[in-house]
Amino acid sequence: MTDTDENLAPPPRYRALFRHPVASRLVTARGISELGDFIGLAALLLLAYDQTHSVLGPAAVYAARTLPALLVATVFSGWLDVPARRTMLVWLSLAGAVLIAIPTVAPQPVPAIVAAGLLGAVRAAYSSVHVAVVAEAVEGRLRLPLFGLSAFANQAGQVAGLLAGASLTLALGARVALLIDLVSFLLAAVVLAGLPAGRGARRGPRPPATAGVRTIADHPVLRRVALLTLATVIAGPLPETLAPRLAAGGWRPVVLAASALGGAVFVLLAGRRVWLARVSGQVAAAAGLAGALLLAGAVVAVDGPDWAVAGANALIGAGCGWLIGAQATFARLAPKERMGQVEATIVAANIMVSGCGIFVLGSAAALFGPAVAYLAAGVVLLAAVLLVRPDRLPEAIS
C-alpha cells in the first residue's frame, strides 16, 4: 500500500487515537491549551472593544499577530526542523504562559495588542511543529481523525472558552480570564513533556528562509489548497470580531460563540470522512462557506434578530471546518523532513492574511456596516473557489 493509498483509506474510529502514544498526548494538550486560549481571547476582545468603543479594537487584536507570524515563516522558519520536536513544543507552551502574563498584569489595550502579536508568533511555530510531529510519528490512516479531533478541541474550546471568557470578563474583569489562560499553557507543557523522545534522525542542514514558500508554490496540489485556505481564513475571525456590535446583553456571548459551535459539530462529523481528504471535497466545502457568508450578510442587512445572526455565524464556523482536510493534504504531500518549515509558511501566511483581512473587513464594517464585511468575505472566497481546478489533478488526489 502506498502512502497516498494509506492516507485516503477509511480512517479508524476516534478512540484509536487515545491508544497511540503520540496522538493521545497531542490531542490532550490541544484540548487544554485551546480552552485556555479562547478564555483569554474573549477577555482580550472585550477589553479592546470596551476601551476603544469600536470594532477596530478587536480587529487590532487579530491584526497584531501578522508581523511576528510572518517572521516565523521567513527569518526563523528554517530553525523549526532543527531542535527536537518535543523540546520545541514544551518551550513554546512555556513562552505562551510568559506572554499572556503581560496583559494579566496590565489589562490595557496596548499590552493586550502587544501580547496578541507575540502570541501569534508562538502559535504559528507551535502549530507548525505540531503538524510536523503528526507527519513523522503518526501513521497516515490516523492523521485525518487526529486533525479532526484536534479541530474539534479547537472549536469546542472556542464555544466553552468564549462563553466562559466573556462571562468571566463581564462579571469579574479581564485578569481572571487571562490568568486561566496562563495556567492552561503550563498544564499543556506538562502533558507535552511526556511525549516519546524522537529517534534522533539527522534532518540535514538548515534550509533557506524561503524554502517553505518554494515547496508550496512548486507543488500543483499544495498551491491550490493554499490559495483556498488563504481565502478562507479571511473570514475565520469575522463572526467574533463583529459580535460585540451585532448583539448586546445575554445574546452577546451566544453570537460570539456560535461560529465555534458550528465548526465543532462539522469537524466531529467530518473528521472521519474520506471525501474531506480529497481536494474536490475541500473545494465543495469552501463553496458552502462562501454561501454561508453571503447568507449572513443578507441577515445582517435586513437587521435580522440575534438568533438568526447566531445561526448564520454557526454555518460560517461549520464551513471553516474544511481546513482539517487541508492540514491532512499538507501532511500527506509535503516533504516530512521539512514539514515544520512548510507548515510554518502556511500557518504564518494564514495569520498574516487573516490579520490584514480582518482589519480591512473591520474597517469596512465600521464605515459601511457589518453586512458589507460579510458580503465582501463571501465574494472573495467564491472567487478563490472558481480559480481552484481539482478536475485537473490526478484522480487519487482530487
Coordinates of C-alpha atoms in Angstrom, one line a residue:
M1 CA 0.0 0.0 0.0
T2 CA 1.4 3.4 -1.0
D3 CA 1.4 6.4 1.3
T4 CA -1.3 8.0 -0.8
D5 CA -3.5 4.9 -0.6
E6 CA -3.0 4.7 3.2
N7 CA -4.0 8.3 3.7
L8 CA -7.1 8.1 1.6
A9 CA -8.3 4.8 3.1
P10 CA -11.3 4.9 5.5
P11 CA -10.0 6.3 8.8
P12 CA -10.4 4.4 12.1
R13 CA -12.6 5.5 15.0
Y14 CA -11.5 8.4 17.2
R15 CA -10.8 6.1 20.2
A16 CA -7.9 4.6 18.3
L17 CA -6.1 8.0 18.8
F18 CA -6.1 7.5 22.5
R19 CA -4.2 4.2 22.2
H20 CA -1.4 5.9 20.3
P21 CA 1.4 7.3 22.5
V22 CA 1.9 10.4 20.4
A23 CA -1.6 11.2 19.2
S24 CA -3.1 10.9 22.7
R25 CA -0.8 13.5 24.2
L26 CA -1.1 15.8 21.2
V27 CA -4.9 15.8 21.5
T28 CA -4.9 16.2 25.3
A29 CA -2.5 19.1 25.2
R30 CA -4.5 20.7 22.4
G31 CA -7.8 20.5 24.4
I32 CA -6.2 22.1 27.5
S33 CA -4.5 24.8 25.5
E34 CA -7.4 25.7 23.3
L35 CA -9.8 26.1 26.1
G36 CA -7.4 28.5 27.9
D37 CA -6.6 30.3 24.7
F38 CA -10.2 31.2 24.0
I39 CA -11.0 32.2 27.5
G40 CA -8.1 34.6 27.2
L41 CA -9.1 35.7 23.7
A42 CA -12.6 36.6 24.8
A43 CA -11.0 38.8 27.5
L44 CA -8.7 40.5 25.1
L45 CA -11.5 41.1 22.5
L46 CA -13.9 42.6 25.1
L47 CA -11.1 44.6 26.7
A48 CA -10.1 46.1 23.4
Y49 CA -13.8 46.8 22.4
D50 CA -14.9 48.3 25.7
Q51 CA -11.9 50.6 26.0
T52 CA -11.8 51.7 22.3
H53 CA -15.6 51.7 21.7
S54 CA -15.0 50.4 18.1
V55 CA -14.8 47.1 16.2
L56 CA -11.3 48.3 15.2
G57 CA -10.2 47.4 18.8
P58 CA -10.9 43.6 18.5
A59 CA -9.7 43.8 14.8
A60 CA -6.4 45.1 16.1
V61 CA -6.0 42.2 18.5
Y62 CA -6.2 39.8 15.4
A63 CA -4.1 42.1 13.1
A64 CA -1.3 42.4 15.7
R65 CA -0.3 38.8 15.0
T66 CA 0.6 39.5 11.4
L67 CA 4.3 40.7 11.5
P68 CA 5.5 38.3 14.2
A69 CA 3.9 35.4 12.4
L70 CA 5.5 36.5 9.1
L71 CA 8.9 36.5 10.8
V72 CA 8.3 32.9 11.9
A73 CA 7.5 31.9 8.3
T74 CA 10.6 33.6 6.9
V75 CA 13.5 34.5 9.0
F76 CA 13.1 31.8 11.7
S77 CA 11.3 29.0 9.7
G78 CA 14.4 27.1 8.9
W79 CA 15.1 26.6 12.7
L80 CA 11.7 24.8 13.3
D81 CA 13.1 21.5 11.8
V82 CA 16.4 21.6 13.8
P83 CA 15.6 21.1 17.5
A84 CA 13.9 18.0 18.9
R85 CA 10.1 18.3 18.3
R86 CA 9.1 17.5 21.9
T87 CA 11.5 20.2 23.3
M88 CA 10.1 22.8 20.9
L89 CA 6.5 22.1 21.9
V90 CA 7.3 22.3 25.6
W91 CA 9.3 25.6 25.3
L92 CA 6.7 27.2 23.0
S93 CA 4.0 26.4 25.6
L94 CA 6.1 28.0 28.4
A95 CA 6.7 31.0 26.1
G96 CA 2.9 31.4 25.7
A97 CA 2.5 31.5 29.5
V98 CA 5.1 34.2 29.8
L99 CA 3.4 36.3 27.1
I100 CA -0.1 36.1 28.4
A101 CA 1.2 37.3 31.7
I102 CA 1.7 40.7 30.2
P103 CA -2.0 41.7 29.8
T104 CA -2.7 39.8 33.0
V105 CA -0.5 42.3 34.9
A106 CA -1.6 45.3 32.8
P107 CA -5.1 44.8 31.4
Q108 CA -5.0 47.7 28.9
P109 CA -5.4 47.8 25.1
V110 CA -1.7 48.3 24.3
P111 CA -0.4 45.4 26.4
A112 CA -3.2 43.3 25.1
I113 CA -2.3 44.0 21.5
V114 CA 1.4 43.5 22.0
A115 CA 0.8 40.2 23.8
A116 CA -1.6 39.1 21.0
G117 CA 1.1 39.9 18.4
L118 CA 3.8 37.9 20.1
L119 CA 1.4 35.0 20.8
G120 CA 0.7 34.9 17.1
A121 CA 4.4 34.0 16.5
V122 CA 4.3 31.4 19.3
R123 CA 1.1 29.8 17.9
A124 CA 2.4 29.8 14.3
A125 CA 5.6 28.0 15.5
Y126 CA 3.6 25.6 17.8
S127 CA 1.1 24.7 15.1
S128 CA 3.9 24.0 12.6
V129 CA 5.8 21.7 14.9
H130 CA 2.6 20.0 16.0
V131 CA 1.8 19.1 12.3
A132 CA 5.5 18.0 11.8
V133 CA 5.2 15.6 14.8
V134 CA 2.0 14.2 13.2
A135 CA 3.6 13.7 9.8
E136 CA 6.6 12.0 11.3
A137 CA 5.2 9.9 14.2
V138 CA 1.6 9.2 13.3
E139 CA 0.7 6.8 10.6
G140 CA -1.3 8.1 7.6
R141 CA -4.7 6.5 8.4
L142 CA -4.8 8.2 11.8
R143 CA -3.9 11.7 10.6
L144 CA -7.3 12.9 9.4
P145 CA -9.1 11.7 12.6
L146 CA -6.3 13.4 14.6
F147 CA -6.7 16.7 12.7
G148 CA -10.4 16.3 13.1
L149 CA -10.3 15.7 16.8
S150 CA -7.8 18.5 17.3
A151 CA -10.0 20.8 15.3
F152 CA -13.0 19.7 17.5
A153 CA -10.9 20.6 20.6
N154 CA -10.3 24.0 18.9
Q155 CA -13.9 24.6 18.1
A156 CA -15.3 23.2 21.4
G157 CA -12.6 25.3 23.2
Q158 CA -13.9 28.3 21.3
V159 CA -17.5 27.6 22.4
A160 CA -16.7 27.0 26.0
G161 CA -13.8 29.4 26.2
L162 CA -15.5 32.3 24.5
L163 CA -18.7 31.9 26.6
A164 CA -16.7 31.4 29.8
G165 CA -14.2 34.1 29.0
A166 CA -16.8 36.7 28.1
S167 CA -18.9 35.9 31.2
L168 CA -15.9 36.0 33.5
T169 CA -14.7 39.2 32.0
L170 CA -18.1 40.9 32.3
A171 CA -18.5 39.6 35.9
L172 CA -15.0 39.7 37.4
G173 CA -12.8 41.5 34.9
A174 CA -10.2 40.5 32.3
R175 CA -7.5 39.5 34.8
V176 CA -9.3 36.3 36.0
A177 CA -9.8 35.1 32.4
L178 CA -6.2 35.8 31.4
L179 CA -4.9 34.0 34.5
I180 CA -6.8 30.9 33.5
D181 CA -5.2 31.1 30.0
L182 CA -1.8 31.3 31.7
V183 CA -2.4 28.2 33.7
S184 CA -3.6 26.3 30.6
F185 CA -0.2 26.9 28.9
L186 CA 1.6 25.5 31.9
L187 CA -0.6 22.4 32.0
A188 CA -0.2 21.8 28.3
A189 CA 3.6 21.9 28.7
V190 CA 3.4 19.2 31.4
V191 CA 1.4 16.9 29.1
L192 CA 3.8 17.5 26.1
A193 CA 6.8 16.8 28.2
G194 CA 5.6 13.2 28.3
L195 CA 5.8 12.7 24.6
P196 CA 8.1 9.9 23.5
A197 CA 11.6 11.1 22.6
G198 CA 12.5 11.4 18.9
R199 CA 14.6 9.0 17.1
G200 CA 17.4 11.5 16.8
A201 CA 17.4 11.3 13.0
R202 CA 19.5 13.9 11.3
R203 CA 17.4 16.2 9.1
G204 CA 20.2 17.8 7.2
P205 CA 21.4 21.5 7.1
R206 CA 19.0 24.3 7.9
P207 CA 17.3 25.3 4.6
P208 CA 16.9 28.9 3.4
A209 CA 14.1 31.0 4.8
T210 CA 12.1 30.9 1.5
A211 CA 12.3 27.1 1.1
G212 CA 8.7 26.6 2.5
V213 CA 7.3 29.1 0.1
R214 CA 9.0 27.4 -2.9
T215 CA 7.9 24.0 -1.8
I216 CA 4.2 25.1 -1.7
A217 CA 4.4 27.1 -4.9
D218 CA 6.1 24.3 -6.9
H219 CA 3.6 21.7 -5.9
P220 CA 0.4 21.6 -8.1
V221 CA -1.8 20.4 -5.3
L222 CA -0.4 22.4 -2.4
R223 CA -0.5 25.7 -4.1
R224 CA -4.2 25.2 -4.9
V225 CA -5.1 24.2 -1.4
A226 CA -3.0 27.1 0.0
L227 CA -4.9 29.6 -2.2
L228 CA -8.3 28.2 -0.9
T229 CA -7.0 28.2 2.6
L230 CA -5.9 31.9 2.5
A231 CA -9.3 32.9 1.1
T232 CA -11.0 31.0 3.9
V233 CA -9.0 32.4 6.8
I234 CA -10.0 36.0 5.8
A235 CA -13.5 35.1 7.0
G236 CA -12.5 33.0 10.0
P237 CA -12.4 35.7 12.8
L238 CA -15.2 37.8 11.2
P239 CA -18.1 36.4 13.4
E240 CA -16.2 37.0 16.7
T241 CA -15.0 40.4 15.5
L242 CA -18.5 41.7 14.6
A243 CA -20.3 40.0 17.5
P244 CA -19.8 42.9 20.0
R245 CA -21.5 45.3 17.6
L246 CA -24.3 42.9 16.4
A247 CA -25.5 41.7 19.8
A248 CA -26.0 43.0 23.3
G249 CA -26.8 41.7 26.7
G250 CA -27.3 37.9 27.1
W251 CA -27.1 37.3 23.3
R252 CA -23.6 38.7 23.0
P253 CA -21.8 35.6 24.3
V254 CA -24.1 33.4 22.2
V255 CA -23.4 35.3 19.0
L256 CA -19.7 35.4 19.9
A257 CA -19.5 31.5 20.3
A258 CA -21.9 30.4 17.6
S259 CA -19.3 30.1 14.9
A260 CA -17.2 27.9 17.0
L261 CA -20.2 25.7 17.8
G262 CA -20.9 25.2 14.1
G263 CA -17.2 24.3 13.5
A264 CA -17.2 21.9 16.4
V265 CA -20.1 19.9 15.0
F266 CA -18.7 19.9 11.5
V267 CA -15.2 18.6 12.3
L268 CA -16.6 16.0 14.7
L269 CA -18.8 14.6 12.0
A270 CA -16.5 15.1 9.0
G271 CA -13.2 14.2 10.6
R272 CA -13.6 10.5 9.6
R273 CA -14.9 11.0 6.1
V274 CA -12.7 10.2 3.2
W275 CA -14.2 12.9 0.9
L276 CA -12.7 15.6 3.1
A277 CA -9.2 14.2 2.4
R278 CA -9.7 14.9 -1.3
V279 CA -9.2 18.3 -2.9
S280 CA -12.6 18.1 -4.7
G281 CA -14.4 17.7 -1.3
Q282 CA -12.4 20.5 0.2
V283 CA -13.4 22.8 -2.7
A284 CA -17.1 21.9 -2.3
A285 CA -17.0 22.6 1.5
A286 CA -15.3 26.0 0.8
A287 CA -18.1 26.8 -1.7
G288 CA -20.6 26.1 1.1
L289 CA -18.7 28.5 3.3
A290 CA -19.0 31.2 0.7
G291 CA -22.7 30.7 0.6
A292 CA -22.9 31.0 4.4
L293 CA -21.1 34.3 4.4
L294 CA -23.4 35.7 1.8
L295 CA -26.4 34.5 3.8
A296 CA -25.0 36.1 6.9
G297 CA -24.6 39.4 5.0
A298 CA -28.2 39.2 3.9
V299 CA -29.4 38.5 7.5
V300 CA -27.5 41.5 8.9
A301 CA -28.5 43.7 6.0
V302 CA -32.2 43.3 6.9
D303 CA -31.5 43.7 10.6
G304 CA -32.4 40.2 11.4
P305 CA -32.9 39.0 15.0
D306 CA -30.0 38.0 17.2
W307 CA -30.8 34.3 16.9
A308 CA -30.7 34.5 13.1
V309 CA -27.2 36.1 13.3
A310 CA -26.1 33.4 15.7
G311 CA -27.4 30.7 13.2
A312 CA -25.6 32.3 10.3
N313 CA -22.4 32.5 12.3
A314 CA -22.8 28.8 13.1
L315 CA -22.9 28.0 9.4
I316 CA -19.8 30.1 8.8
G317 CA -18.0 28.1 11.5
A318 CA -19.1 24.8 10.0
G319 CA -17.8 25.9 6.6
C320 CA -14.4 26.8 8.0
G321 CA -14.1 23.3 9.3
W322 CA -12.9 22.1 5.9
L323 CA -9.5 23.3 6.8
I324 CA -8.8 20.0 8.6
G325 CA -8.8 18.4 5.1
A326 CA -6.2 21.0 4.0
Q327 CA -4.0 20.0 7.0
A328 CA -4.2 16.3 6.1
T329 CA -3.3 17.2 2.5
F330 CA -0.2 19.1 3.6
A331 CA 0.9 16.4 5.9
R332 CA 0.5 13.8 3.2
L333 CA 2.2 15.6 0.3
A334 CA 4.8 17.9 1.8
P335 CA 8.4 16.6 2.5
K336 CA 8.3 15.1 6.0
E337 CA 11.8 16.3 6.9
R338 CA 10.8 19.9 6.1
M339 CA 7.3 19.6 7.4
G340 CA 7.9 22.2 10.2
Q341 CA 9.0 24.9 7.7
V342 CA 6.3 24.1 5.2
E343 CA 3.6 24.2 7.9
A344 CA 5.1 27.4 9.4
T345 CA 4.8 29.0 6.0
I346 CA 1.1 28.2 5.5
V347 CA 0.3 28.9 9.2
A348 CA 2.0 32.3 9.2
A349 CA 0.5 33.1 5.8
N350 CA -2.9 32.3 7.3
I351 CA -2.2 34.5 10.3
M352 CA -0.9 37.4 8.1
V353 CA -3.8 37.2 5.6
S354 CA -6.3 36.7 8.4
G355 CA -4.9 39.7 10.4
C356 CA -4.8 42.0 7.4
G357 CA -8.1 40.8 6.0
I358 CA -10.0 41.2 9.3
F359 CA -8.6 44.7 9.7
V360 CA -9.8 45.6 6.2
L361 CA -13.2 43.9 6.8
G362 CA -13.4 45.6 10.3
S363 CA -12.8 48.9 8.7
A364 CA -15.5 48.2 6.1
A365 CA -17.9 47.3 8.9
A366 CA -17.1 50.5 10.8
L367 CA -17.6 52.6 7.6
F368 CA -20.4 50.8 5.8
G369 CA -21.9 48.4 8.2
P370 CA -21.3 44.7 9.2
A371 CA -23.3 43.4 6.3
V372 CA -20.8 44.7 3.8
A373 CA -18.0 42.9 5.7
Y374 CA -19.8 39.5 5.5
L375 CA -20.7 40.0 1.8
A376 CA -17.1 41.0 0.8
A377 CA -15.6 37.9 2.5
G378 CA -18.1 35.7 0.7
V379 CA -17.3 37.2 -2.7
V380 CA -13.5 36.8 -2.1
L381 CA -13.9 33.1 -1.2
L382 CA -16.2 32.4 -4.1
A383 CA -13.6 33.9 -6.5
A384 CA -11.0 31.5 -5.0
V385 CA -13.3 28.5 -5.4
L386 CA -13.7 29.3 -9.0
L387 CA -9.9 29.6 -9.5
V388 CA -9.1 26.2 -8.0
R389 CA -9.5 23.4 -10.5
P390 CA -9.4 19.9 -8.8
D391 CA -10.6 18.3 -12.0
R392 CA -7.1 18.8 -13.5
L393 CA -5.4 16.8 -10.6
P394 CA -4.8 13.0 -10.5
E395 CA -8.0 11.2 -9.6
A396 CA -6.3 9.6 -6.5
I397 CA -5.7 13.1 -5.1
S398 CA -8.6 15.2 -6.3

